[in-house]
Amino acid sequence: ARARNESAGVSTPAPVLVRAALKSTANLDFPQVTEICERLEVEPAELPETVRVLVDALSKHGGSTKSNHLRSKLRALTISNELMYNAQAVDAFRRQPGLPEELQQLRNVR
């Protein structure tokens, strides 16, 4: 997914980019993560919804297969980790109820 549609000059919102990145058929690469982070730097109003999408992905239990389920969580963690360089994103994550418990559950996955 590209944040900028060159022909229309329209930017793709960060939550849409994150949802696309979390799909089980999608590959997550560094340029995608960078694109999401850069989008949020110029459009900080998209942070709350983007963080909710990431936290929802971390909170989901089950899925089509265990490996797809864990891959989606790893993608969400990868994007979330890069967002820790953004102070506004850190604040948005801190405001998410239940996130510490979800992260603790992930630490216990074997």
Coordinates of C-alpha atoms in Angstrom, one line a residue, residues 16-54:
V16 CA -6.1 2.0 6.5
L17 CA -2.4 1.4 5.9
V18 CA -2.2 -0.5 9.2
R19 CA -5.2 -2.7 8.4
A20 CA -3.6 -3.6 5.1
A21 CA -0.3 -4.4 6.8
L22 CA -2.0 -6.7 9.3
K23 CA -3.8 -8.9 6.7
S24 CA -2.6 -12.5 6.9
T25 CA -1.7 -12.4 3.2
A26 CA 0.3 -9.2 3.4
N27 CA 4.1 -9.1 3.9
L28 CA 5.2 -6.3 6.2
D29 CA 8.4 -4.6 5.2
F30 CA 10.4 -1.7 6.5
P31 CA 9.1 0.8 3.8
Q32 CA 5.5 0.1 4.9
V33 CA 6.3 0.7 8.6
T34 CA 8.2 3.9 7.6
E35 CA 5.2 5.0 5.5
I36 CA 2.8 4.5 8.5
C37 CA 5.1 6.4 10.9
E38 CA 5.7 9.2 8.5
R39 CA 2.0 9.5 7.8
L40 CA 1.3 9.8 11.5
E41 CA 3.9 12.5 11.9
V42 CA 2.1 14.7 9.4
E43 CA -1.4 13.6 10.4
P44 CA -1.3 13.2 14.2
A45 CA -5.2 13.3 14.3
E46 CA -5.1 9.7 12.9
L47 CA -3.1 8.4 15.9
P48 CA -6.0 7.4 18.2
E49 CA -7.7 5.2 15.5
T50 CA -4.4 3.8 14.3
V51 CA -3.4 2.8 17.9
R52 CA -6.9 1.3 18.4
V53 CA -6.4 -0.9 15.3
L54 CA -3.0 -2.0 16.5

